[in-house]
JSON list of C-alpha atoms in Angstrom, two decimals:
[
{"chain": "A", "resi": 1, "resn": "MET", "atom": "CA", "xyz": [-4.79, 29.25, -4.27]},
{"chain": "A", "resi": 2, "resn": "SER", "atom": "CA", "xyz": [-6.02, 25.85, -5.44]},
{"chain": "A", "resi": 3, "resn": "GLU", "atom": "CA", "xyz": [-3.87, 23.08, -6.45]},
{"chain": "A", "resi": 4, "resn": "PRO", "atom": "CA", "xyz": [-3.93, 22.90, -10.24]},
{"chain": "A", "resi": 5, "resn": "GLN", "atom": "CA", "xyz": [-5.94, 19.49, -10.99]},
{"chain": "A", "resi": 6, "resn": "VAL", "atom": "CA", "xyz": [-4.24, 16.07, -12.80]},
{"chain": "A", "resi": 7, "resn": "PRO", "atom": "CA", "xyz": [-5.77, 14.77, -15.25]},
{"chain": "A", "resi": 8, "resn": "VAL", "atom": "CA", "xyz": [-7.70, 12.10, -14.95]},
{"chain": "A", "resi": 9, "resn": "THR", "atom": "CA", "xyz": [-7.06, 8.97, -17.41]},
{"chain": "A", "resi": 10, "resn": "GLY", "atom": "CA", "xyz": [-8.34, 5.60, -17.16]},
{"chain": "A", "resi": 11, "resn": "GLN", "atom": "CA", "xyz": [-9.60, 3.47, -14.42]},
{"chain": "A", "resi": 12, "resn": "ARG", "atom": "CA", "xyz": [-8.53, 4.84, -10.96]},
{"chain": "A", "resi": 13, "resn": "THR", "atom": "CA", "xyz": [-6.69, 2.84, -8.66]},
{"chain": "A", "resi": 14, "resn": "LEU", "atom": "CA", "xyz": [-8.34, 1.75, -5.76]},
{"chain": "A", "resi": 15, "resn": "GLN", "atom": "CA", "xyz": [-6.29, -0.28, -3.27]},
{"chain": "A", "resi": 16, "resn": "VAL", "atom": "CA", "xyz": [-8.07, -2.17, -0.13]},
{"chain": "A", "resi": 17, "resn": "ALA", "atom": "CA", "xyz": [-4.73, -2.86, 2.36]},
{"chain": "A", "resi": 18, "resn": "LEU", "atom": "CA", "xyz": [-6.87, -5.56, 3.91]},
{"chain": "A", "resi": 19, "resn": "ASN", "atom": "CA", "xyz": [-4.42, -6.26, 7.64]},
{"chain": "A", "resi": 20, "resn": "GLY", "atom": "CA", "xyz": [-1.53, -5.55, 8.62]},
{"chain": "A", "resi": 21, "resn": "ASP", "atom": "CA", "xyz": [-0.60, -3.89, 12.44]},
{"chain": "A", "resi": 22, "resn": "SER", "atom": "CA", "xyz": [-3.98, -3.65, 13.40]},
{"chain": "A", "resi": 23, "resn": "SER", "atom": "CA", "xyz": [-6.15, -4.83, 16.49]},
{"chain": "A", "resi": 24, "resn": "HIS", "atom": "CA", "xyz": [-9.38, -4.19, 14.64]},
{"chain": "A", "resi": 25, "resn": "PRO", "atom": "CA", "xyz": [-11.59, -7.11, 15.58]},
{"chain": "A", "resi": 26, "resn": "ALA", "atom": "CA", "xyz": [-13.00, -7.92, 11.98]},
{"chain": "A", "resi": 27, "resn": "MET", "atom": "CA", "xyz": [-9.03, -7.75, 10.40]},
{"chain": "A", "resi": 28, "resn": "PRO", "atom": "CA", "xyz": [-8.66, -11.53, 8.46]},
{"chain": "A", "resi": 29, "resn": "ARG", "atom": "CA", "xyz": [-5.65, -13.28, 9.21]},
{"chain": "A", "resi": 30, "resn": "THR", "atom": "CA", "xyz": [-5.13, -16.64, 8.22]},
{"chain": "A", "resi": 31, "resn": "ALA", "atom": "CA", "xyz": [-4.89, -17.05, 4.35]},
{"chain": "A", "resi": 32, "resn": "GLU", "atom": "CA", "xyz": [-8.95, -18.43, 4.27]},
{"chain": "A", "resi": 33, "resn": "GLU", "atom": "CA", "xyz": [-10.04, -15.24, 5.55]},
{"chain": "A", "resi": 34, "resn": "THR", "atom": "CA", "xyz": [-7.95, -13.00, 4.06]},
{"chain": "A", "resi": 35, "resn": "ALA", "atom": "CA", "xyz": [-9.35, -14.21, 0.56]},
{"chain": "A", "resi": 36, "resn": "ALA", "atom": "CA", "xyz": [-12.71, -14.35, 2.08]},
{"chain": "A", "resi": 37, "resn": "ASP", "atom": "CA", "xyz": [-12.30, -10.43, 2.35]},
{"chain": "A", "resi": 38, "resn": "ALA", "atom": "CA", "xyz": [-10.53, -9.44, -0.58]},
{"chain": "A", "resi": 39, "resn": "ALA", "atom": "CA", "xyz": [-13.54, -10.85, -2.54]},
{"chain": "A", "resi": 40, "resn": "ALA", "atom": "CA", "xyz": [-15.86, -9.20, -0.79]},
{"chain": "A", "resi": 41, "resn": "CYS", "atom": "CA", "xyz": [-13.08, -6.17, -1.51]},
{"chain": "A", "resi": 42, "resn": "VAL", "atom": "CA", "xyz": [-13.28, -6.57, -4.71]},
{"chain": "A", "resi": 43, "resn": "ALA", "atom": "CA", "xyz": [-17.21, -7.07, -5.14]},
{"chain": "A", "resi": 44, "resn": "ALA", "atom": "CA", "xyz": [-17.76, -3.51, -3.74]},
{"chain": "A", "resi": 45, "resn": "GLY", "atom": "CA", "xyz": [-15.00, -1.96, -6.17]},
{"chain": "A", "resi": 46, "resn": "ALA", "atom": "CA", "xyz": [-11.40, -2.62, -4.86]},
{"chain": "A", "resi": 47, "resn": "ASN", "atom": "CA", "xyz": [-9.17, -3.13, -7.76]},
{"chain": "A", "resi": 48, "resn": "LEU", "atom": "CA", "xyz": [-5.82, -3.57, -5.80]},
{"chain": "A", "resi": 49, "resn": "LEU", "atom": "CA", "xyz": [-5.18, -5.81, -3.03]},
{"chain": "A", "resi": 50, "resn": "HIS", "atom": "CA", "xyz": [-2.41, -5.21, -0.55]},
{"chain": "A", "resi": 51, "resn": "LEU", "atom": "CA", "xyz": [-1.58, -7.93, 1.57]},
{"chain": "A", "resi": 52, "resn": "HIS", "atom": "CA", "xyz": [0.06, -9.22, 4.99]},
{"chain": "A", "resi": 53, "resn": "ALA", "atom": "CA", "xyz": [0.93, -12.77, 5.77]},
{"chain": "A", "resi": 54, "resn": "PHE", "atom": "CA", "xyz": [0.33, -13.97, 9.49]},
{"chain": "A", "resi": 55, "resn": "ASP", "atom": "CA", "xyz": [1.73, -17.37, 10.99]},
{"chain": "A", "resi": 56, "resn": "ASP", "atom": "CA", "xyz": [0.00, -20.21, 12.34]},
{"chain": "A", "resi": 57, "resn": "ASN", "atom": "CA", "xyz": [0.52, -17.90, 16.20]},
{"chain": "A", "resi": 58, "resn": "GLY", "atom": "CA", "xyz": [-1.34, -15.04, 14.75]},
{"chain": "A", "resi": 59, "resn": "ASP", "atom": "CA", "xyz": [1.78, -12.96, 14.19]},
{"chain": "A", "resi": 60, "resn": "GLU", "atom": "CA", "xyz": [2.80, -10.95, 10.59]},
{"chain": "A", "resi": 61, "resn": "THR", "atom": "CA", "xyz": [5.63, -12.66, 8.67]},
{"chain": "A", "resi": 62, "resn": "LEU", "atom": "CA", "xyz": [7.95, -12.69, 5.31]},
{"chain": "A", "resi": 63, "resn": "ALA", "atom": "CA", "xyz": [8.20, -16.37, 5.47]},
{"chain": "A", "resi": 64, "resn": "GLU", "atom": "CA", "xyz": [7.44, -18.14, 2.78]},
{"chain": "A", "resi": 65, "resn": "GLY", "atom": "CA", "xyz": [5.22, -20.76, 3.55]},
{"chain": "A", "resi": 66, "resn": "PRO", "atom": "CA", "xyz": [2.25, -18.43, 4.64]},
{"chain": "A", "resi": 67, "resn": "VAL", "atom": "CA", "xyz": [3.18, -15.89, 2.41]},
{"chain": "A", "resi": 68, "resn": "ALA", "atom": "CA", "xyz": [2.45, -18.39, -0.46]},
{"chain": "A", "resi": 69, "resn": "ARG", "atom": "CA", "xyz": [-0.74, -20.02, 1.29]},
{"chain": "A", "resi": 70, "resn": "THR", "atom": "CA", "xyz": [-1.82, -16.21, 1.23]},
{"chain": "A", "resi": 71, "resn": "ILE", "atom": "CA", "xyz": [-1.40, -15.71, -2.24]},
{"chain": "A", "resi": 72, "resn": "ALA", "atom": "CA", "xyz": [-2.38, -18.38, -3.20]},
{"chain": "A", "resi": 73, "resn": "ALA", "atom": "CA", "xyz": [-5.86, -18.45, -1.64]},
{"chain": "A", "resi": 74, "resn": "VAL", "atom": "CA", "xyz": [-6.29, -14.94, -2.21]},
{"chain": "A", "resi": 75, "resn": "ARG", "atom": "CA", "xyz": [-5.71, -15.59, -6.33]},
{"chain": "A", "resi": 76, "resn": "ALA", "atom": "CA", "xyz": [-7.96, -18.81, -6.32]},
{"chain": "A", "resi": 77, "resn": "ARG", "atom": "CA", "xyz": [-11.09, -16.28, -4.88]},
{"chain": "A", "resi": 78, "resn": "CYS", "atom": "CA", "xyz": [-9.91, -12.85, -7.23]},
{"chain": "A", "resi": 79, "resn": "PRO", "atom": "CA", "xyz": [-8.63, -14.17, -10.35]},
{"chain": "A", "resi": 80, "resn": "GLY", "atom": "CA", "xyz": [-6.57, -11.46, -12.21]},
{"chain": "A", "resi": 81, "resn": "VAL", "atom": "CA", "xyz": [-7.12, -8.50, -9.42]},
{"chain": "A", "resi": 82, "resn": "PRO", "atom": "CA", "xyz": [-3.43, -7.77, -8.98]},
{"chain": "A", "resi": 83, "resn": "ILE", "atom": "CA", "xyz": [-1.62, -8.68, -5.66]},
{"chain": "A", "resi": 84, "resn": "SER", "atom": "CA", "xyz": [1.18, -6.38, -3.60]},
{"chain": "A", "resi": 85, "resn": "MET", "atom": "CA", "xyz": [2.48, -8.23, -0.92]},
{"chain": "A", "resi": 86, "resn": "THR", "atom": "CA", "xyz": [4.37, -6.65, 1.76]},
{"chain": "A", "resi": 87, "resn": "THR", "atom": "CA", "xyz": [7.93, -6.20, 2.51]},
{"chain": "A", "resi": 88, "resn": "PHE", "atom": "CA", "xyz": [7.93, -3.93, 5.68]},
{"chain": "A", "resi": 89, "resn": "ALA", "atom": "CA", "xyz": [10.98, -3.61, 7.82]},
{"chain": "A", "resi": 90, "resn": "GLN", "atom": "CA", "xyz": [9.23, -3.11, 10.75]},
{"chain": "A", "resi": 91, "resn": "ILE", "atom": "CA", "xyz": [8.19, -7.16, 10.07]},
{"chain": "A", "resi": 92, "resn": "GLU", "atom": "CA", "xyz": [11.53, -8.45, 9.35]},
{"chain": "A", "resi": 93, "resn": "PRO", "atom": "CA", "xyz": [14.48, -5.11, 10.68]},
{"chain": "A", "resi": 94, "resn": "ASP", "atom": "CA", "xyz": [17.89, -7.26, 9.77]},
{"chain": "A", "resi": 95, "resn": "ALA", "atom": "CA", "xyz": [18.07, -6.15, 5.96]},
{"chain": "A", "resi": 96, "resn": "ALA", "atom": "CA", "xyz": [19.84, -9.19, 5.36]},
{"chain": "A", "resi": 97, "resn": "ARG", "atom": "CA", "xyz": [17.42, -11.71, 7.16]},
{"chain": "A", "resi": 98, "resn": "ARG", "atom": "CA", "xyz": [14.61, -9.47, 5.25]},
{"chain": "A", "resi": 99, "resn": "LEU", "atom": "CA", "xyz": [16.47, -9.78, 1.83]},
{"chain": "A", "resi": 100, "resn": "ASP", "atom": "CA", "xyz": [16.74, -13.77, 2.47]},
{"chain": "A", "resi": 101, "resn": "LEU", "atom": "CA", "xyz": [13.47, -15.06, 3.36]},
{"chain": "A", "resi": 102, "resn": "ILE", "atom": "CA", "xyz": [11.89, -12.92, 0.64]},
{"chain": "A", "resi": 103, "resn": "ALA", "atom": "CA", "xyz": [14.80, -14.70, -1.91]},
{"chain": "A", "resi": 104, "resn": "SER", "atom": "CA", "xyz": [13.09, -18.12, -0.82]},
{"chain": "A", "resi": 105, "resn": "TRP", "atom": "CA", "xyz": [9.24, -17.13, -1.82]},
{"chain": "A", "resi": 106, "resn": "THR", "atom": "CA", "xyz": [8.09, -19.53, -4.44]},
{"chain": "A", "resi": 107, "resn": "THR", "atom": "CA", "xyz": [4.48, -17.60, -5.15]},
{"chain": "A", "resi": 108, "resn": "LEU", "atom": "CA", "xyz": [5.51, -14.67, -6.05]},
{"chain": "A", "resi": 109, "resn": "PRO", "atom": "CA", "xyz": [3.28, -11.61, -5.56]},
{"chain": "A", "resi": 110, "resn": "ASP", "atom": "CA", "xyz": [2.37, -9.42, -9.10]},
{"chain": "A", "resi": 111, "resn": "LEU", "atom": "CA", "xyz": [3.91, -6.01, -6.76]},
{"chain": "A", "resi": 112, "resn": "ILE", "atom": "CA", "xyz": [5.21, -5.38, -3.98]},
{"chain": "A", "resi": 113, "resn": "PRO", "atom": "CA", "xyz": [5.34, -2.07, -1.59]},
{"chain": "A", "resi": 114, "resn": "ALA", "atom": "CA", "xyz": [9.71, -0.92, -1.60]},
{"chain": "A", "resi": 115, "resn": "ASN", "atom": "CA", "xyz": [9.20, 1.75, 1.03]},
{"chain": "A", "resi": 116, "resn": "GLN", "atom": "CA", "xyz": [12.14, 4.12, -0.02]},
{"chain": "A", "resi": 117, "resn": "GLY", "atom": "CA", "xyz": [13.68, 4.91, 3.04]},
{"chain": "A", "resi": 118, "resn": "GLU", "atom": "CA", "xyz": [14.40, 2.02, 4.76]},
{"chain": "A", "resi": 119, "resn": "ALA", "atom": "CA", "xyz": [17.66, 0.03, 4.68]},
{"chain": "A", "resi": 120, "resn": "GLY", "atom": "CA", "xyz": [18.53, -2.60, 1.85]},
{"chain": "A", "resi": 121, "resn": "ILE", "atom": "CA", "xyz": [14.93, -1.82, -0.24]},
{"chain": "A", "resi": 122, "resn": "VAL", "atom": "CA", "xyz": [17.39, -1.53, -3.73]},
{"chain": "A", "resi": 123, "resn": "GLU", "atom": "CA", "xyz": [18.66, -4.81, -3.35]},
{"chain": "A", "resi": 124, "resn": "LEU", "atom": "CA", "xyz": [15.19, -6.31, -2.31]},
{"chain": "A", "resi": 125, "resn": "SER", "atom": "CA", "xyz": [13.23, -4.26, -5.03]},
{"chain": "A", "resi": 126, "resn": "ASP", "atom": "CA", "xyz": [16.03, -4.84, -7.94]},
{"chain": "A", "resi": 127, "resn": "LEU", "atom": "CA", "xyz": [15.77, -8.81, -6.37]},
{"chain": "A", "resi": 128, "resn": "LEU", "atom": "CA", "xyz": [12.37, -9.17, -7.37]},
{"chain": "A", "resi": 129, "resn": "ALA", "atom": "CA", "xyz": [11.92, -6.82, -10.21]},
{"chain": "A", "resi": 130, "resn": "GLN", "atom": "CA", "xyz": [15.05, -9.11, -11.92]},
{"chain": "A", "resi": 131, "resn": "ARG", "atom": "CA", "xyz": [12.03, -11.91, -10.77]},
{"chain": "A", "resi": 132, "resn": "GLY", "atom": "CA", "xyz": [8.94, -9.88, -12.84]},
{"chain": "A", "resi": 133, "resn": "VAL", "atom": "CA", "xyz": [7.55, -8.55, -9.76]},
{"chain": "A", "resi": 134, "resn": "GLY", "atom": "CA", "xyz": [6.44, -5.25, -10.08]},
{"chain": "A", "resi": 135, "resn": "VAL", "atom": "CA", "xyz": [7.75, -2.56, -7.28]},
{"chain": "A", "resi": 136, "resn": "GLU", "atom": "CA", "xyz": [5.68, 0.40, -5.89]},
{"chain": "A", "resi": 137, "resn": "ALA", "atom": "CA", "xyz": [7.97, 3.43, -4.94]},
{"chain": "A", "resi": 138, "resn": "CYS", "atom": "CA", "xyz": [5.83, 4.45, -1.71]},
{"chain": "A", "resi": 139, "resn": "LEU", "atom": "CA", "xyz": [6.89, 7.60, 0.20]},
{"chain": "A", "resi": 140, "resn": "LEU", "atom": "CA", "xyz": [6.77, 7.54, 4.17]},
{"chain": "A", "resi": 141, "resn": "SER", "atom": "CA", "xyz": [7.41, 11.29, 4.24]},
{"chain": "A", "resi": 142, "resn": "VAL", "atom": "CA", "xyz": [9.55, 14.26, 2.65]},
{"chain": "A", "resi": 143, "resn": "ALA", "atom": "CA", "xyz": [12.68, 12.47, 3.70]},
{"chain": "A", "resi": 144, "resn": "ASP", "atom": "CA", "xyz": [11.70, 9.35, 1.13]},
{"chain": "A", "resi": 145, "resn": "ALA", "atom": "CA", "xyz": [10.27, 11.59, -1.57]},
{"chain": "A", "resi": 146, "resn": "GLU", "atom": "CA", "xyz": [13.91, 13.73, -2.09]},
{"chain": "A", "resi": 147, "resn": "ILE", "atom": "CA", "xyz": [15.37, 10.09, -1.67]},
{"chain": "A", "resi": 148, "resn": "PHE", "atom": "CA", "xyz": [13.07, 8.87, -4.40]},
{"chain": "A", "resi": 149, "resn": "VAL", "atom": "CA", "xyz": [14.05, 11.87, -6.58]},
{"chain": "A", "resi": 150, "resn": "ARG", "atom": "CA", "xyz": [18.09, 11.97, -5.94]},
{"chain": "A", "resi": 151, "resn": "ARG", "atom": "CA", "xyz": [17.70, 8.22, -7.09]},
{"chain": "A", "resi": 152, "resn": "ASN", "atom": "CA", "xyz": [15.96, 9.11, -10.59]},
{"chain": "A", "resi": 153, "resn": "THR", "atom": "CA", "xyz": [14.97, 5.52, -11.11]},
{"chain": "A", "resi": 154, "resn": "PRO", "atom": "CA", "xyz": [11.59, 6.14, -11.87]},
{"chain": "A", "resi": 155, "resn": "GLN", "atom": "CA", "xyz": [11.45, 3.67, -14.66]},
{"chain": "A", "resi": 156, "resn": "LEU", "atom": "CA", "xyz": [12.10, 1.22, -12.21]},
{"chain": "A", "resi": 157, "resn": "PHE", "atom": "CA", "xyz": [8.86, 1.22, -10.72]},
{"chain": "A", "resi": 158, "resn": "ARG", "atom": "CA", "xyz": [4.87, 0.52, -11.18]},
{"chain": "A", "resi": 159, "resn": "ARG", "atom": "CA", "xyz": [3.81, 4.02, -9.70]},
{"chain": "A", "resi": 160, "resn": "VAL", "atom": "CA", "xyz": [4.34, 6.60, -7.20]},
{"chain": "A", "resi": 161, "resn": "VAL", "atom": "CA", "xyz": [2.62, 5.37, -3.26]},
{"chain": "A", "resi": 162, "resn": "ILE", "atom": "CA", "xyz": [2.87, 8.72, -1.05]},
{"chain": "A", "resi": 163, "resn": "GLU", "atom": "CA", "xyz": [2.17, 8.10, 2.21]},
{"chain": "A", "resi": 164, "resn": "ALA", "atom": "CA", "xyz": [1.06, 10.81, 4.88]},
{"chain": "A", "resi": 165, "resn": "LEU", "atom": "CA", "xyz": [1.07, 8.99, 7.59]},
{"chain": "A", "resi": 166, "resn": "GLU", "atom": "CA", "xyz": [0.41, 11.84, 10.48]},
{"chain": "A", "resi": 167, "resn": "PRO", "atom": "CA", "xyz": [-2.76, 11.48, 12.20]},
{"chain": "A", "resi": 168, "resn": "ASP", "atom": "CA", "xyz": [-3.47, 14.83, 12.26]},
{"chain": "A", "resi": 169, "resn": "PRO", "atom": "CA", "xyz": [-5.90, 15.93, 8.99]},
{"chain": "A", "resi": 170, "resn": "SER", "atom": "CA", "xyz": [-4.41, 19.33, 8.68]},
{"chain": "A", "resi": 171, "resn": "THR", "atom": "CA", "xyz": [-0.39, 17.81, 8.80]},
{"chain": "A", "resi": 172, "resn": "ALA", "atom": "CA", "xyz": [-1.19, 14.96, 6.96]},
{"chain": "A", "resi": 173, "resn": "LEU", "atom": "CA", "xyz": [-3.06, 17.12, 3.81]},
{"chain": "A", "resi": 174, "resn": "ALA", "atom": "CA", "xyz": [0.31, 19.24, 4.32]},
{"chain": "A", "resi": 175, "resn": "ASP", "atom": "CA", "xyz": [2.67, 16.53, 4.14]},
{"chain": "A", "resi": 176, "resn": "ALA", "atom": "CA", "xyz": [0.53, 14.47, 1.03]},
{"chain": "A", "resi": 177, "resn": "ALA", "atom": "CA", "xyz": [1.14, 18.10, -0.64]},
{"chain": "A", "resi": 178, "resn": "ALA", "atom": "CA", "xyz": [4.94, 18.13, -0.38]},
{"chain": "A", "resi": 179, "resn": "MET", "atom": "CA", "xyz": [5.75, 14.85, -1.44]},
{"chain": "A", "resi": 180, "resn": "GLU", "atom": "CA", "xyz": [2.93, 15.34, -4.40]},
{"chain": "A", "resi": 181, "resn": "ALA", "atom": "CA", "xyz": [5.09, 18.63, -5.33]},
{"chain": "A", "resi": 182, "resn": "ILE", "atom": "CA", "xyz": [8.54, 16.95, -4.78]},
{"chain": "A", "resi": 183, "resn": "VAL", "atom": "CA", "xyz": [7.48, 13.93, -6.97]},
{"chain": "A", "resi": 184, "resn": "THR", "atom": "CA", "xyz": [5.79, 16.42, -9.91]},
{"chain": "A", "resi": 185, "resn": "GLU", "atom": "CA", "xyz": [8.54, 19.09, -10.17]},
{"chain": "A", "resi": 186, "resn": "ALA", "atom": "CA", "xyz": [11.12, 16.01, -10.96]},
{"chain": "A", "resi": 187, "resn": "GLY", "atom": "CA", "xyz": [9.07, 15.23, -13.60]},
{"chain": "A", "resi": 188, "resn": "VAL", "atom": "CA", "xyz": [8.11, 11.69, -12.33]},
{"chain": "A", "resi": 189, "resn": "SER", "atom": "CA", "xyz": [4.71, 10.88, -14.09]},
{"chain": "A", "resi": 190, "resn": "LEU", "atom": "CA", "xyz": [4.21, 7.76, -12.62]},
{"chain": "A", "resi": 191, "resn": "GLU", "atom": "CA", "xyz": [0.39, 7.22, -11.80]},
{"chain": "A", "resi": 192, "resn": "GLN", "atom": "CA", "xyz": [0.23, 8.26, -8.27]},
{"chain": "A", "resi": 193, "resn": "MET", "atom": "CA", "xyz": [-1.66, 6.24, -5.53]},
{"chain": "A", "resi": 194, "resn": "HIS", "atom": "CA", "xyz": [-2.49, 8.02, -2.30]},
{"chain": "A", "resi": 195, "resn": "HIS", "atom": "CA", "xyz": [-3.58, 7.05, 1.61]},
{"chain": "A", "resi": 196, "resn": "GLY", "atom": "CA", "xyz": [-3.42, 8.71, 5.10]},
{"chain": "A", "resi": 197, "resn": "TYR", "atom": "CA", "xyz": [-3.98, 6.85, 8.58]},
{"chain": "A", "resi": 198, "resn": "GLY", "atom": "CA", "xyz": [-6.67, 7.05, 10.77]},
{"chain": "A", "resi": 199, "resn": "ILE", "atom": "CA", "xyz": [-9.33, 9.42, 10.55]},
{"chain": "A", "resi": 200, "resn": "ALA", "atom": "CA", "xyz": [-6.80, 11.92, 8.19]},
{"chain": "A", "resi": 201, "resn": "THR", "atom": "CA", "xyz": [-7.09, 9.21, 6.11]},
{"chain": "A", "resi": 202, "resn": "TRP", "atom": "CA", "xyz": [-10.04, 10.48, 4.47]},
{"chain": "A", "resi": 203, "resn": "ASP", "atom": "CA", "xyz": [-8.98, 14.12, 4.28]},
{"chain": "A", "resi": 204, "resn": "VAL", "atom": "CA", "xyz": [-5.74, 12.43, 2.66]},
{"chain": "A", "resi": 205, "resn": "CYS", "atom": "CA", "xyz": [-8.13, 10.52, -0.28]},
{"chain": "A", "resi": 206, "resn": "ARG", "atom": "CA", "xyz": [-10.75, 12.99, -0.37]},
{"chain": "A", "resi": 207, "resn": "ARG", "atom": "CA", "xyz": [-7.76, 15.51, -1.64]},
{"chain": "A", "resi": 208, "resn": "ALA", "atom": "CA", "xyz": [-5.83, 12.64, -3.91]},
{"chain": "A", "resi": 209, "resn": "ALA", "atom": "CA", "xyz": [-9.35, 11.83, -5.19]},
{"chain": "A", "resi": 210, "resn": "ALA", "atom": "CA", "xyz": [-10.32, 15.37, -6.70]},
{"chain": "A", "resi": 211, "resn": "ARG", "atom": "CA", "xyz": [-6.78, 15.55, -7.68]},
{"chain": "A", "resi": 212, "resn": "GLY", "atom": "CA", "xyz": [-7.09, 12.60, -10.47]},
{"chain": "A", "resi": 213, "resn": "HIS", "atom": "CA", "xyz": [-4.93, 10.01, -8.13]},
{"chain": "A", "resi": 214, "resn": "GLY", "atom": "CA", "xyz": [-5.43, 6.25, -7.46]},
{"chain": "A", "resi": 215, "resn": "ILE", "atom": "CA", "xyz": [-6.38, 5.95, -3.14]},
{"chain": "A", "resi": 216, "resn": "ARG", "atom": "CA", "xyz": [-5.86, 3.00, -1.07]},
{"chain": "A", "resi": 217, "resn": "VAL", "atom": "CA", "xyz": [-8.27, 2.56, 2.50]},
{"chain": "A", "resi": 218, "resn": "GLY", "atom": "CA", "xyz": [-8.48, -0.53, 4.36]},
{"chain": "A", "resi": 219, "resn": "ILE", "atom": "CA", "xyz": [-8.15, -1.54, 7.90]},
{"chain": "A", "resi": 220, "resn": "GLU", "atom": "CA", "xyz": [-4.32, -1.73, 7.92]},
{"chain": "A", "resi": 221, "resn": "ASP", "atom": "CA", "xyz": [-4.75, 2.33, 7.36]},
{"chain": "A", "resi": 222, "resn": "THR", "atom": "CA", "xyz": [-8.10, 2.98, 9.41]},
{"chain": "A", "resi": 223, "resn": "GLY", "atom": "CA", "xyz": [-10.50, 1.44, 11.67]},
{"chain": "A", "resi": 224, "resn": "LEU", "atom": "CA", "xyz": [-12.71, 4.80, 10.83]},
{"chain": "A", "resi": 225, "resn": "LEU", "atom": "CA", "xyz": [-15.34, 5.85, 8.27]},
{"chain": "A", "resi": 226, "resn": "PRO", "atom": "CA", "xyz": [-15.39, 9.53, 6.96]},
{"chain": "A", "resi": 227, "resn": "ASP", "atom": "CA", "xyz": [-17.71, 10.55, 10.04]},
{"chain": "A", "resi": 228, "resn": "GLY", "atom": "CA", "xyz": [-15.74, 9.06, 12.69]},
{"chain": "A", "resi": 229, "resn": "ARG", "atom": "CA", "xyz": [-17.96, 6.07, 12.80]},
{"chain": "A", "resi": 230, "resn": "PRO", "atom": "CA", "xyz": [-16.09, 2.44, 13.04]},
{"chain": "A", "resi": 231, "resn": "ALA", "atom": "CA", "xyz": [-15.86, 0.55, 10.27]},
{"chain": "A", "resi": 232, "resn": "SER", "atom": "CA", "xyz": [-17.39, -2.98, 10.58]},
{"chain": "A", "resi": 233, "resn": "GLY", "atom": "CA", "xyz": [-14.55, -3.69, 8.37]},
{"chain": "A", "resi": 234, "resn": "ASN", "atom": "CA", "xyz": [-12.80, -3.65, 4.92]},
{"chain": "A", "resi": 235, "resn": "VAL", "atom": "CA", "xyz": [-15.83, -3.57, 2.35]},
{"chain": "A", "resi": 236, "resn": "GLU", "atom": "CA", "xyz": [-17.51, -0.57, 3.87]},
{"chain": "A", "resi": 237, "resn": "LEU", "atom": "CA", "xyz": [-14.27, 1.21, 4.10]},
{"chain": "A", "resi": 238, "resn": "VAL", "atom": "CA", "xyz": [-13.77, 0.41, 0.21]},
{"chain": "A", "resi": 239, "resn": "HIS", "atom": "CA", "xyz": [-18.02, 1.69, -0.66]},
{"chain": "A", "resi": 240, "resn": "ALA", "atom": "CA", "xyz": [-17.28, 4.39, 1.52]},
{"chain": "A", "resi": 241, "resn": "ALA", "atom": "CA", "xyz": [-14.23, 5.30, -0.63]},
{"chain": "A", "resi": 242, "resn": "ARG", "atom": "CA", "xyz": [-16.41, 4.15, -3.83]},
{"chain": "A", "resi": 243, "resn": "THR", "atom": "CA", "xyz": [-18.12, 7.84, -3.05]},
{"chain": "A", "resi": 244, "resn": "LEU", "atom": "CA", "xyz": [-14.58, 9.71, -3.76]},
{"chain": "A", "resi": 245, "resn": "ILE", "atom": "CA", "xyz": [-13.52, 8.61, -7.25]}
]
């Protein structure tokens, strides 16, 4: 039996995750590279930008300087396009240190993705929400989805991000369906955005688009096109995603 369709209203979200923990040769790292790539992706149809900042050694960082430079450069090239800046615990595993780093931000993004299973994420989300930053509830597993609905605070979030990260397409699809069911059966009516990992990205995004949800693509998630060929970069991934929505 097919899953029930979700009504489509307004503009669909097409987020591009420009950079992160990836070895793709076209991945932007400097603020200027990221801004140029972001502008090209917006021209291709992306309407939401997800960013990571890198230090002078090319390493991911949550430090105020690189974060501010990256946000400022992208805003200058993409005025009016919302920016979601990572707060990923993998970049700074110490929860107290991560909170201190993010508290020092002077140039703020429009949004942050808050991975619901991470230590210290409630305090971090509260800190940024009090400063006017929107928060996305990111679910990386069924356990994260269960944590999210138990907290019963959907009013604190802009959207729910379903992240089916298993590289096997069948497993990723099952995970996406299970997380979506937990959220919807709890009565959460927030916009949903879905993404996968590797080649499974396209199965997850295809399912999500058919169900009326937003989708995310980008080098952070996959370097492959739907047919398995290597993508030249983020713009080609965005063009492929546009055909789904």
